[in-house]
mmCIF file of C-alpha atoms in Angstrom:
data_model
loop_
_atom_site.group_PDB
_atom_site.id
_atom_site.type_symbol
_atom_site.label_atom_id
_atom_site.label_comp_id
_atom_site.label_asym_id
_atom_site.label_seq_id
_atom_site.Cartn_x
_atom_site.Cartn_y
_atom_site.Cartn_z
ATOM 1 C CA UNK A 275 -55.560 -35.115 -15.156
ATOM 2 C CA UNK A 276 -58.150 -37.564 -16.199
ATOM 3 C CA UNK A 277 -60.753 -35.770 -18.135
ATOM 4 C CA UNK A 278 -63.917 -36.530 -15.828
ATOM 5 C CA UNK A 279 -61.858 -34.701 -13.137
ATOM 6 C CA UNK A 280 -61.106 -31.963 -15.330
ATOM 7 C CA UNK A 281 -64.873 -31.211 -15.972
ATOM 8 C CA UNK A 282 -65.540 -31.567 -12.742
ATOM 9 C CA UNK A 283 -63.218 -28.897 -11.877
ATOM 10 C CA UNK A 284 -65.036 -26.905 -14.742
ATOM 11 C CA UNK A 285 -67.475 -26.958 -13.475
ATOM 12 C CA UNK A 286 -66.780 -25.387 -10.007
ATOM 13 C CA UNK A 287 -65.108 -22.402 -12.117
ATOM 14 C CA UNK A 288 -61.122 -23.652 -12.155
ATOM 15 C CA UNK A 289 -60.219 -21.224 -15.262
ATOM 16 C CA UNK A 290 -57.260 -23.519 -16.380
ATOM 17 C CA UNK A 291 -59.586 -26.933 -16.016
ATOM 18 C CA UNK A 292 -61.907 -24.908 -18.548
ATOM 19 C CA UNK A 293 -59.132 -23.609 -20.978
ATOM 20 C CA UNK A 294 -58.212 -27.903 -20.879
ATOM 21 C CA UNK A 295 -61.128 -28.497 -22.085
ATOM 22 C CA UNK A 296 -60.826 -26.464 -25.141
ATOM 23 C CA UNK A 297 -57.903 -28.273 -25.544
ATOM 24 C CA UNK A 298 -59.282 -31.385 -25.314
ATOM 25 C CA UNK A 299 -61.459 -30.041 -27.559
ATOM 26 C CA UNK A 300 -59.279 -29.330 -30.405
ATOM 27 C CA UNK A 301 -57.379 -33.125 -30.432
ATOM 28 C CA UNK A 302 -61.049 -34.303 -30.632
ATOM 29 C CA UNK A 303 -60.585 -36.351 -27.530
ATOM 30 C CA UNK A 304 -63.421 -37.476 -25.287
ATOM 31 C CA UNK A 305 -64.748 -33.827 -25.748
ATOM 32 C CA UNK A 306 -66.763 -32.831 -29.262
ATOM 33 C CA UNK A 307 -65.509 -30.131 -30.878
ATOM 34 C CA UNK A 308 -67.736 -27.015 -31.263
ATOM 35 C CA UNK A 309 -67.105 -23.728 -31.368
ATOM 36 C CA UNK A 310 -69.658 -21.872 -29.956
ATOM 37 C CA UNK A 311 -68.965 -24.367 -26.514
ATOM 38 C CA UNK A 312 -65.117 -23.573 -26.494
ATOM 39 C CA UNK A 313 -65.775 -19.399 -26.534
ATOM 40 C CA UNK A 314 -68.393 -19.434 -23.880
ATOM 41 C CA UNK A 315 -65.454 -21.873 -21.967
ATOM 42 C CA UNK A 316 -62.696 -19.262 -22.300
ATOM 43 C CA UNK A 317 -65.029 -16.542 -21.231
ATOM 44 C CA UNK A 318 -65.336 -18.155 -18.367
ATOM 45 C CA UNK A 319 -61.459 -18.847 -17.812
ATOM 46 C CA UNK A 320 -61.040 -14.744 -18.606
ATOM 47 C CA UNK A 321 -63.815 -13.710 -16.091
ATOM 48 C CA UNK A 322 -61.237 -14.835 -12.917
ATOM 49 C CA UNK A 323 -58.347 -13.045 -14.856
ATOM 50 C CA UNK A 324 -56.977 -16.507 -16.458
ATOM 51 C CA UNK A 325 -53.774 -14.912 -18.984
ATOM 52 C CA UNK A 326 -53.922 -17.453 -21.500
ATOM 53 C CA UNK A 327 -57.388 -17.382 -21.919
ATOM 54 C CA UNK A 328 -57.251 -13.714 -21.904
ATOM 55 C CA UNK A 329 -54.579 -13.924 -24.819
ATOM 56 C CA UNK A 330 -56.618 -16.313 -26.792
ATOM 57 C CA UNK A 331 -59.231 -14.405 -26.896
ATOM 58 C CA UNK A 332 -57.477 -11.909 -28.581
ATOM 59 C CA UNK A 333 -56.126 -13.707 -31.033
ATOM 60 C CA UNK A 334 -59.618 -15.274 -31.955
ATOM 61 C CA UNK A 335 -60.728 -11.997 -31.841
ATOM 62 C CA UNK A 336 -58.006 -11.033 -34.090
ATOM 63 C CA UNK A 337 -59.259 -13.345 -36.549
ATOM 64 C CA UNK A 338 -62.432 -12.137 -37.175
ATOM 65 C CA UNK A 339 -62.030 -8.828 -37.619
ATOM 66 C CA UNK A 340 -62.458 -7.485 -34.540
ATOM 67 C CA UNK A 341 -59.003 -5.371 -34.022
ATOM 68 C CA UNK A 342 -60.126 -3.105 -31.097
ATOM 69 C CA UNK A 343 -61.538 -5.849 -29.049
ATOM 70 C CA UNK A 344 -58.094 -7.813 -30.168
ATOM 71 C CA UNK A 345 -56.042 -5.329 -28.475
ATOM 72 C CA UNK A 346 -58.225 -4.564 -25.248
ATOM 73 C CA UNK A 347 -57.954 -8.490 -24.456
ATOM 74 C CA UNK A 348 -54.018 -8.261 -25.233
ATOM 75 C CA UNK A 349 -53.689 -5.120 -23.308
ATOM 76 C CA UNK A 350 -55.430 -7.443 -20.307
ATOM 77 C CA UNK A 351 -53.266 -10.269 -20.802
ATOM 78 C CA UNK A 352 -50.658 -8.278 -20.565
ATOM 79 C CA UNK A 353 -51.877 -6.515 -16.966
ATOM 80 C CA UNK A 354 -52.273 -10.256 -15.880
ATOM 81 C CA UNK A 355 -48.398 -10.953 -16.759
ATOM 82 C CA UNK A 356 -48.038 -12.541 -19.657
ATOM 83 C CA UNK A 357 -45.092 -10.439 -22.297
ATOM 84 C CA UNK A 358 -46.487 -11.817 -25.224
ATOM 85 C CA UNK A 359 -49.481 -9.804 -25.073
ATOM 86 C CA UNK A 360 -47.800 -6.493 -25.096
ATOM 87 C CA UNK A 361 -45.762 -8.475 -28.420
ATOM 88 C CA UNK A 362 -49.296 -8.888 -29.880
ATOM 89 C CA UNK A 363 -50.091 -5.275 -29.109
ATOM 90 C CA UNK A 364 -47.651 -4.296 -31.196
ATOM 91 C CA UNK A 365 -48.138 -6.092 -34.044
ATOM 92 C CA UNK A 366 -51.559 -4.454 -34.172
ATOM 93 C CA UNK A 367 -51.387 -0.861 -33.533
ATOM 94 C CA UNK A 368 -52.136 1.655 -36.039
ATOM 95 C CA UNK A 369 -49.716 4.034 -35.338
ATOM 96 C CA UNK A 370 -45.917 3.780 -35.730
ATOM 97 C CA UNK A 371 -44.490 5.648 -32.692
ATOM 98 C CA UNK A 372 -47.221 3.942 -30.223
ATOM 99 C CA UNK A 373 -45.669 0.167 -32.319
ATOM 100 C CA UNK A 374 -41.830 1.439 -31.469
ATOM 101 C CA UNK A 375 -42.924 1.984 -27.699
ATOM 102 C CA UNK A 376 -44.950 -0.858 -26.950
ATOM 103 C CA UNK A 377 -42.091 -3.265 -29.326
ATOM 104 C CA UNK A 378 -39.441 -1.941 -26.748
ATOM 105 C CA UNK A 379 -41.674 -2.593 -23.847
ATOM 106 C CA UNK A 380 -41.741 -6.131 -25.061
ATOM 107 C CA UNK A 381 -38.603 -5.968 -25.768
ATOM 108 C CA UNK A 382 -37.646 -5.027 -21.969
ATOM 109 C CA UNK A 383 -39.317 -8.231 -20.802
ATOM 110 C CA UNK A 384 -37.702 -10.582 -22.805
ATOM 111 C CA UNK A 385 -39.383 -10.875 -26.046
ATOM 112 C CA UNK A 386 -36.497 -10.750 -28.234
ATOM 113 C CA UNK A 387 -38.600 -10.361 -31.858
ATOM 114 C CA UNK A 388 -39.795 -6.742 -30.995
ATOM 115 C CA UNK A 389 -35.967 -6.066 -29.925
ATOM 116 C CA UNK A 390 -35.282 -6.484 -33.152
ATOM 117 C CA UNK A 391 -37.608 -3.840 -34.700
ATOM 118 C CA UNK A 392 -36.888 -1.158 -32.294
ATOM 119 C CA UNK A 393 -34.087 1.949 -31.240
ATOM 120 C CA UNK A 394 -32.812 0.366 -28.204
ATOM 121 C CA UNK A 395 -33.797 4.076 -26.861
ATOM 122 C CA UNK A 396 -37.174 3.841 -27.177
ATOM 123 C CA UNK A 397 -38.940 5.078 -24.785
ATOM 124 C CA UNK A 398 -41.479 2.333 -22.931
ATOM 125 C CA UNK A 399 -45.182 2.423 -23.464
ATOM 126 C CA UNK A 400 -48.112 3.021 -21.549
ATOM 127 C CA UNK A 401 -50.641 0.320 -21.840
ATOM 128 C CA UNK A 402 -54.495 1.712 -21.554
ATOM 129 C CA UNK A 403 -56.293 -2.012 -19.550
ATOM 130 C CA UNK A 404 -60.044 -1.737 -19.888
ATOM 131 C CA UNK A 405 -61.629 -2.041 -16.971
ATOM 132 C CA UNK A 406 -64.018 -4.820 -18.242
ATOM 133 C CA UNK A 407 -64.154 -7.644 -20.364
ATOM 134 C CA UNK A 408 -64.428 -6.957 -24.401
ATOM 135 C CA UNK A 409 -67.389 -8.676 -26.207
ATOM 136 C CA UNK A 410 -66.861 -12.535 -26.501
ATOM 137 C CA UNK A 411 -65.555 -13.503 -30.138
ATOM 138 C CA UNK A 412 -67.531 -14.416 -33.172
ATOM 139 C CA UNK A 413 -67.783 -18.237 -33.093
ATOM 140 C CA UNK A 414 -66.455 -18.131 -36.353
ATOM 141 C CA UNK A 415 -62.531 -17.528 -35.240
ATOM 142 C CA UNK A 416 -62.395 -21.530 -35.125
ATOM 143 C CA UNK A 417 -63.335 -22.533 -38.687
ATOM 144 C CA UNK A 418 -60.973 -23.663 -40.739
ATOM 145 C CA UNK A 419 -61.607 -21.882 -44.179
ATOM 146 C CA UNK A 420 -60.502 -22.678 -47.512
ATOM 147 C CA UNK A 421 -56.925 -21.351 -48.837
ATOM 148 C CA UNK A 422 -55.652 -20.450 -52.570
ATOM 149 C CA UNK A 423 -53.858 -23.677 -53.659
ATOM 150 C CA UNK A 424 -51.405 -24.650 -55.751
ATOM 151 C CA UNK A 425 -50.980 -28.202 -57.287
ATOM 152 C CA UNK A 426 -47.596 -29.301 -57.902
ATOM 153 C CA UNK A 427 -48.142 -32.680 -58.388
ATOM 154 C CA UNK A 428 -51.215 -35.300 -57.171
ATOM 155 C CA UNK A 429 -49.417 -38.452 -56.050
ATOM 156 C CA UNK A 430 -48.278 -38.200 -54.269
ATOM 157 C CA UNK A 431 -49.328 -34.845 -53.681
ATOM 158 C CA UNK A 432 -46.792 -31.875 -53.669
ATOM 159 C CA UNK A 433 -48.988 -28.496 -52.720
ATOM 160 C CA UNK A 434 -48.829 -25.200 -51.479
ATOM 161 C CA UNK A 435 -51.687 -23.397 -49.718
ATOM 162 C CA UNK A 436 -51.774 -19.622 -48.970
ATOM 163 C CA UNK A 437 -52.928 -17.568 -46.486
ATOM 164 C CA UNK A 438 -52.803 -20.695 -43.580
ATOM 165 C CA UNK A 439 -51.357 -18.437 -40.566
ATOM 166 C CA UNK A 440 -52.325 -14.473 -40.936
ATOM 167 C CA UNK A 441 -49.395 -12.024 -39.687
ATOM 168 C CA UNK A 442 -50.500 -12.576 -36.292
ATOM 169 C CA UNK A 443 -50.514 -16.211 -35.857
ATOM 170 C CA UNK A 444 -46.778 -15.833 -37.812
ATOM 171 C CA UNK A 445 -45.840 -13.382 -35.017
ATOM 172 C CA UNK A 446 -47.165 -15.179 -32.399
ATOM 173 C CA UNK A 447 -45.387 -18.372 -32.873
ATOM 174 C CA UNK A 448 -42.242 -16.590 -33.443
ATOM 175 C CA UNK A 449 -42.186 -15.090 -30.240
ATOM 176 C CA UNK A 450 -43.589 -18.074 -28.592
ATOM 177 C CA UNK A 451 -40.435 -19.963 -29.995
ATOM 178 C CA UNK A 452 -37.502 -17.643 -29.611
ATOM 179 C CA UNK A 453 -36.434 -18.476 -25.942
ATOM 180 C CA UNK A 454 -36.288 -21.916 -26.519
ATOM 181 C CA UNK A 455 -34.214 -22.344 -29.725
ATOM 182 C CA UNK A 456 -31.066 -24.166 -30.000
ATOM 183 C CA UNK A 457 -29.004 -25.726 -32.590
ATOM 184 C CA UNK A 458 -30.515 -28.139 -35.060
ATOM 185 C CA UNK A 459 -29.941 -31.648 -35.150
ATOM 186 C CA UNK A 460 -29.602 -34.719 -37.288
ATOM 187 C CA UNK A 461 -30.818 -38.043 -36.602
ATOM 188 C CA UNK A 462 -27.462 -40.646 -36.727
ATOM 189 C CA UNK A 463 -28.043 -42.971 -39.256
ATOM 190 C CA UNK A 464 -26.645 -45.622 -37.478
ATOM 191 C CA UNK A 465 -27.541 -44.991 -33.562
ATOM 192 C CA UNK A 466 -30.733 -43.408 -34.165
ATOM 193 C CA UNK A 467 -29.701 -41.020 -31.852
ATOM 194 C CA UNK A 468 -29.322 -36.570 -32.722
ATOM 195 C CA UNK A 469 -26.516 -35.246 -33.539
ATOM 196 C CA UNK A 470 -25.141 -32.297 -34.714
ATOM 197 C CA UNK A 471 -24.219 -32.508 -38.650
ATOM 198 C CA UNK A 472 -22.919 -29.655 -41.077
ATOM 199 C CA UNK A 473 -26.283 -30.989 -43.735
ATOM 200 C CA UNK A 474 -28.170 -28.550 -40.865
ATOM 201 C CA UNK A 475 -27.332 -25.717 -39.677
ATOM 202 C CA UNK A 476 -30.254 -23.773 -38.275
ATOM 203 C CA UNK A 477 -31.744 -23.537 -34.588
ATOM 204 C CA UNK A 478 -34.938 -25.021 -33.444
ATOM 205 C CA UNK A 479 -37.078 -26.025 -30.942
ATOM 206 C CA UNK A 480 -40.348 -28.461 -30.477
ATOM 207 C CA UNK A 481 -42.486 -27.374 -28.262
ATOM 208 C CA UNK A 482 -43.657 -29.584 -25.125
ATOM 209 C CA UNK A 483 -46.103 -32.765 -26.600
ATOM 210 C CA UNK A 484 -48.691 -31.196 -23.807
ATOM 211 C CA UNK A 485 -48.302 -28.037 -24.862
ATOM 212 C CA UNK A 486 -51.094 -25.711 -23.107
ATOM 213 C CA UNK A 487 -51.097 -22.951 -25.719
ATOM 214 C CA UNK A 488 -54.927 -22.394 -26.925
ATOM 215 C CA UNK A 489 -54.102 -21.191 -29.846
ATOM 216 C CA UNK A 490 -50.918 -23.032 -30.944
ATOM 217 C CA UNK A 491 -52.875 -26.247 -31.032
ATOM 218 C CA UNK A 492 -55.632 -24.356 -33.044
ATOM 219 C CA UNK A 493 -53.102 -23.455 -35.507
ATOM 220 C CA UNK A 494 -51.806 -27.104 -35.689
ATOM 221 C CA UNK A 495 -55.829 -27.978 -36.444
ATOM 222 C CA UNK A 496 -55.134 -26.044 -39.570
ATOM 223 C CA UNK A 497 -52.383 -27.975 -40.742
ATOM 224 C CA UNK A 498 -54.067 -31.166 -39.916
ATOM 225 C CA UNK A 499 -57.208 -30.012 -41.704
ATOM 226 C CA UNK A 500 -54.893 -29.817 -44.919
ATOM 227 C CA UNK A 501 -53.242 -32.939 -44.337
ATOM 228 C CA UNK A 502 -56.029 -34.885 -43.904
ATOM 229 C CA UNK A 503 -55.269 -36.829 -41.033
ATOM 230 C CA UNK A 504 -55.914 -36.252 -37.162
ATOM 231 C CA UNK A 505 -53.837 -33.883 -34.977
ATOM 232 C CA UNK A 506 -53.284 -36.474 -32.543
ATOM 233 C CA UNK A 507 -51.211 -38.389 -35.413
ATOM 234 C CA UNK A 508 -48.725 -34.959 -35.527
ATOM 235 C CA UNK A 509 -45.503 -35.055 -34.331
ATOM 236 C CA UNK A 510 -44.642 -31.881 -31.694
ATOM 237 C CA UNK A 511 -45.005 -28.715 -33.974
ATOM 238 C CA UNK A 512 -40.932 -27.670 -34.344
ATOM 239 C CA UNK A 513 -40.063 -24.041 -35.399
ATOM 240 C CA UNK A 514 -36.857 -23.709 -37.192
ATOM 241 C CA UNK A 515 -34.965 -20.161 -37.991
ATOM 242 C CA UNK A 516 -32.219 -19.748 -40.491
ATOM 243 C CA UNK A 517 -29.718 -17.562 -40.564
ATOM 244 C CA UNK A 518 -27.634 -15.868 -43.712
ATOM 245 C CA UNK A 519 -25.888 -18.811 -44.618
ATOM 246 C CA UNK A 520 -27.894 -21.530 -43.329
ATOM 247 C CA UNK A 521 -29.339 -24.250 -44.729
ATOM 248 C CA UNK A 522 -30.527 -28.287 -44.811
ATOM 249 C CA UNK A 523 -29.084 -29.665 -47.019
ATOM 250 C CA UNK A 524 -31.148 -32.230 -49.075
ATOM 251 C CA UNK A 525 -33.015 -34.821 -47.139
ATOM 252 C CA UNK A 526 -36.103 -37.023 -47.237
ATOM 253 C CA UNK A 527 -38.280 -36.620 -44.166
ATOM 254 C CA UNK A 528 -39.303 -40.581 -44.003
ATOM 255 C CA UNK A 529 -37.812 -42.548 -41.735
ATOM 256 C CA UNK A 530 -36.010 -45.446 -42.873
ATOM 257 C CA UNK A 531 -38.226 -48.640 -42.691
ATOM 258 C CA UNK A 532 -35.491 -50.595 -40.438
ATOM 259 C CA UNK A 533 -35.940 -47.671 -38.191
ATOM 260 C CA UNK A 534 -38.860 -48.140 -36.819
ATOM 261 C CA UNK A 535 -39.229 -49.962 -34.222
ATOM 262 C CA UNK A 536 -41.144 -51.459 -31.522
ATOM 263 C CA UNK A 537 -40.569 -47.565 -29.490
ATOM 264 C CA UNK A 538 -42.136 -46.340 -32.281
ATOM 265 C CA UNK A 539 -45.464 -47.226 -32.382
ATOM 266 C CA UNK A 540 -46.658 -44.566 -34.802
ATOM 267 C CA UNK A 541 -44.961 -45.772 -37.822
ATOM 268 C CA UNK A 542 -43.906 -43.966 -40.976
ATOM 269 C CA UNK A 543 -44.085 -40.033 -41.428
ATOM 270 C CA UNK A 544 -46.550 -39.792 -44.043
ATOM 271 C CA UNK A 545 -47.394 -36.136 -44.597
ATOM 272 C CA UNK A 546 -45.244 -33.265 -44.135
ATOM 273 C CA UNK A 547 -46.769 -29.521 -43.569
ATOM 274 C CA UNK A 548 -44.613 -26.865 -43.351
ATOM 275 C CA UNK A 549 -45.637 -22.565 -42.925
ATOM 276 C CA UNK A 550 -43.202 -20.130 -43.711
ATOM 277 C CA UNK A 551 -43.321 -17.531 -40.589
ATOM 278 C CA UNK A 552 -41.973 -14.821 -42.536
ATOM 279 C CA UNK A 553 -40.929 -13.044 -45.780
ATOM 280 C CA UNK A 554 -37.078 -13.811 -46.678
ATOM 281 C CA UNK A 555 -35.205 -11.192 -47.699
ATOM 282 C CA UNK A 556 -32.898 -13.316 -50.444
ATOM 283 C CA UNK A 557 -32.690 -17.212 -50.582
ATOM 284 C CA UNK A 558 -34.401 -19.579 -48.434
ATOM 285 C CA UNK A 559 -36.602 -21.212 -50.916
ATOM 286 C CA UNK A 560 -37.712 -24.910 -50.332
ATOM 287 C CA UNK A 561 -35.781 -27.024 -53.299
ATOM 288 C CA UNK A 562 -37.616 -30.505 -54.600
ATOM 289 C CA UNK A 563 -34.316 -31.357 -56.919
ATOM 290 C CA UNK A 564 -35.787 -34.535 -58.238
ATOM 291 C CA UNK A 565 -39.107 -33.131 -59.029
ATOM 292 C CA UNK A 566 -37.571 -29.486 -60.622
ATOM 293 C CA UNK A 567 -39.417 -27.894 -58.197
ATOM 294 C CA UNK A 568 -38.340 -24.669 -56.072
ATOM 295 C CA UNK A 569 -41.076 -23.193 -53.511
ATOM 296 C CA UNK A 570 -39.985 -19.352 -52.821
ATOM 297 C CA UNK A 571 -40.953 -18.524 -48.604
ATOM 298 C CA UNK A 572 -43.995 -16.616 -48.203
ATOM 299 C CA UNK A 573 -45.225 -15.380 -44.875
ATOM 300 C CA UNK A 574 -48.317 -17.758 -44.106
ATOM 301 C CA UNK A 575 -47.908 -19.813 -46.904
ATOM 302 C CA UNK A 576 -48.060 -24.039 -46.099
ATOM 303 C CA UNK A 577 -46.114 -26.731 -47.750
ATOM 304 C CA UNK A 578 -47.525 -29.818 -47.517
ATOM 305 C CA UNK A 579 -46.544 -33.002 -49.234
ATOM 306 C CA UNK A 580 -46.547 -37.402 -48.758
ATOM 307 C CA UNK A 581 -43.075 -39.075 -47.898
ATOM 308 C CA UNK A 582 -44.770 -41.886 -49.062
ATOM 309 C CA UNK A 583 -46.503 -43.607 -52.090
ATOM 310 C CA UNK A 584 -50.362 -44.855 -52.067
ATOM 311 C CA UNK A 585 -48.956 -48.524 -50.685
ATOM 312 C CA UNK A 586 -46.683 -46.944 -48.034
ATOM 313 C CA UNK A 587 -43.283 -47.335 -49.221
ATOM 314 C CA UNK A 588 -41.039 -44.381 -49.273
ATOM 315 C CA UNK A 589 -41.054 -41.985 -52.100
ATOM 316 C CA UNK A 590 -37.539 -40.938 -52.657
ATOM 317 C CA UNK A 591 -38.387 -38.141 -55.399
ATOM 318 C CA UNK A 592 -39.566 -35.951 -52.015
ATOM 319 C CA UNK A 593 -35.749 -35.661 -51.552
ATOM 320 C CA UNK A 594 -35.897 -31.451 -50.410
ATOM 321 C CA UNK A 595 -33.801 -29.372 -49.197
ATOM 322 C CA UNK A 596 -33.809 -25.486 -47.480
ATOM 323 C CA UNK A 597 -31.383 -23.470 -49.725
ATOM 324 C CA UNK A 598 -29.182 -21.080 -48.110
ATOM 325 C CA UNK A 599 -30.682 -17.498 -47.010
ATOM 326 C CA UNK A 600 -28.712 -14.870 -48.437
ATOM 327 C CA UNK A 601 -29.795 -11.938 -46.794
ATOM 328 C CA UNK A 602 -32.542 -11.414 -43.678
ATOM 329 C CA UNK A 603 -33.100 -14.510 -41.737
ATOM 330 C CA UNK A 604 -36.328 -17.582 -42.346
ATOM 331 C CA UNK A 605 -38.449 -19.227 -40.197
ATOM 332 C CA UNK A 606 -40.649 -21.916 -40.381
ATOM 333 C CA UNK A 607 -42.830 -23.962 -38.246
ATOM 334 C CA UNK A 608 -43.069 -27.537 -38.786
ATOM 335 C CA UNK A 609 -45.568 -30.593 -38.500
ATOM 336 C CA UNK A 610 -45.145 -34.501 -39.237
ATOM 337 C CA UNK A 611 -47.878 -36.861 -39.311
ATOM 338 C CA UNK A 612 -47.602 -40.513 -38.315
ATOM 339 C CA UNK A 613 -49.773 -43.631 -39.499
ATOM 340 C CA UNK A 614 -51.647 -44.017 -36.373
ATOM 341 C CA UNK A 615 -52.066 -41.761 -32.951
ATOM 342 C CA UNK A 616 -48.601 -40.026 -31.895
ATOM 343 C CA UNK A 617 -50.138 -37.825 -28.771
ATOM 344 C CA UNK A 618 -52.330 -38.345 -25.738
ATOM 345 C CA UNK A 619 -54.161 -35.761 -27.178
#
């Protein structure tokens, strides 16, 4: 949809129309970001009942603080149909036997994270849907803060930066991811083409390059902010879970320079930016052999570093690998950034 239509449709009330423009929005693409603008746009969307704007709501919410009005935008998300809501819900309740019911309500529609936490007896929840809107979010929800940082080394750069997704954004992606995982894959050195290969043996998934999630693209803004380059030079945002015993063996994350071609018009991976989803139980960590250099997972915490050196060529000392996870299970979501623009927007 060109975006002229799309305002136009706006502008008559079309709730997903308005939720694309927030999109838009966030790429920085024909529409200026601001804040204040993108709120008063979802608020519109969730006046006719529109379930992701509902749901984004509550995670902006969420973000500022603002727990009760968090959950009564969930809790209508969830009476407009969409199971990750009630997932949400969970994650924020105060008390543990309301958690168990409303994790095995989730559970019974699909969302196979909160199946996980729960007595497959549990009995199913209740949800309480307020019968009007909450307040509108504080503006604030979009800024992208500072985080504690840690210098490994400057060029090219090797950091860490805590704190990037809270325990709700990690949550959310997780359960946004789960259905869609599959095995990993390699790309053939020779063809180009993926395969499998026993160097990786993790699932994954990348979600859609027009992905409609609100929030998932706001997310993505952080790691861009960090990376210093535009969102619409990221690759698709891949999440990655590791079993016990799974691991990638060490690899660079350039491409080769005879690999890219004319289909690739976006040229070398320069940055990397990686979260950690979750707290691993035993192994895991993110292994830099050439540099000495181990990174132990940390629930929120991003790990961002150049494939490349100031004049572009590859820098093989970001050879890396994930080590094996020894007990519990890791995930991670994943972002590379090209040269030049990789997405429509």
């Amino acid at each position: 949809m060109q975006i002229d239509e799309m305002r136009k449709l706006a502008a008559e009330g079309d709730p997903e129309s308005l939720c694309g423009l927030v999109l838009f929005a966030m790429g920085e693409v024909d529409v200026a970001f601001d804040s204040a603008s993108n709120i008063e746009l979802l608020m519109r969307a969730a006046q006719s009942g529109f379930a992701p704007a509902l749901r984004c709501l509550g995670l902006a919410a969420e973000a500022t603080g603002a727990r009760e009005d968090a959950c009564q935008w969930f809790a209508l998300a969830w009476s407009r149909g969409d199971p990750i809501a009630i997932a949400l819900l969970a994650c924020l309740t105060e008390q543990l036997m309301d958690r168990q019911h409303l994790h095995a309500l989730a559970a019974s529609v699909g969302i196979q994270s909160s199946a996980r936490r729960v007595d497959k007896k549990a009995p199913l929840a209740e949800v309480a849907v307020p019968s009007r809107l909450p307040s509108a979010p504080d503006p604030s929800c979009f800024e992208i803060g500072d985080f504690a940082t840690v210098v490994y080394r400057e060029r090219p750069r090797l950091s860490t930066h805590h704190g990037v997704f809270s325990e709700l954004d990690c949550e959310y992606v997780i359960a946004l991811a789960e259905p869609a995982l599959s095995p990993s894959y390699v790309n053939d050195a020779v063809s180009g083409r993926p395969i499998r290969h026993p160097n990786r043996s993790s699932q994954s998934m990348a979600f859609p390059g027009h992905d409609g999630d609100l929030w998932l693209r706001h997310l993505q803004r952080r790691l861009a902010r960090l990376a210093g380059l535009p969102l619409l030079n990221a690759e698709r945002l891949a999440v990655l879970r590791y079993g016990v015993g799974e691991e990638y063996r060490p690899h660079r994350d350039y491409l080769r320079v005879g690999a890219i071609g004319e289909a690739d018009r976006a040229g070398q991976r320069l940055t990397t930016a990686f979260c950690y989803l979750n707290d691993v139980e035993a192994g895991g960590e993110t292994d830099f052999p050439e540099l000495s250099i181990t990174i132990t997972p940390e629930r929120g915490r991003v790990v961002l570093f150049d494939n490349v050196n100031a004049d572009g060529s590859p820098d093989s000392t970001t050879l890396h690998a994930g080590l094996p996870v020894r007990r519990g299970e890791k995930w991670l979501a994943t972002s590379w950034f090209r040269e030049s623009r990789f997405r429509e927007f």
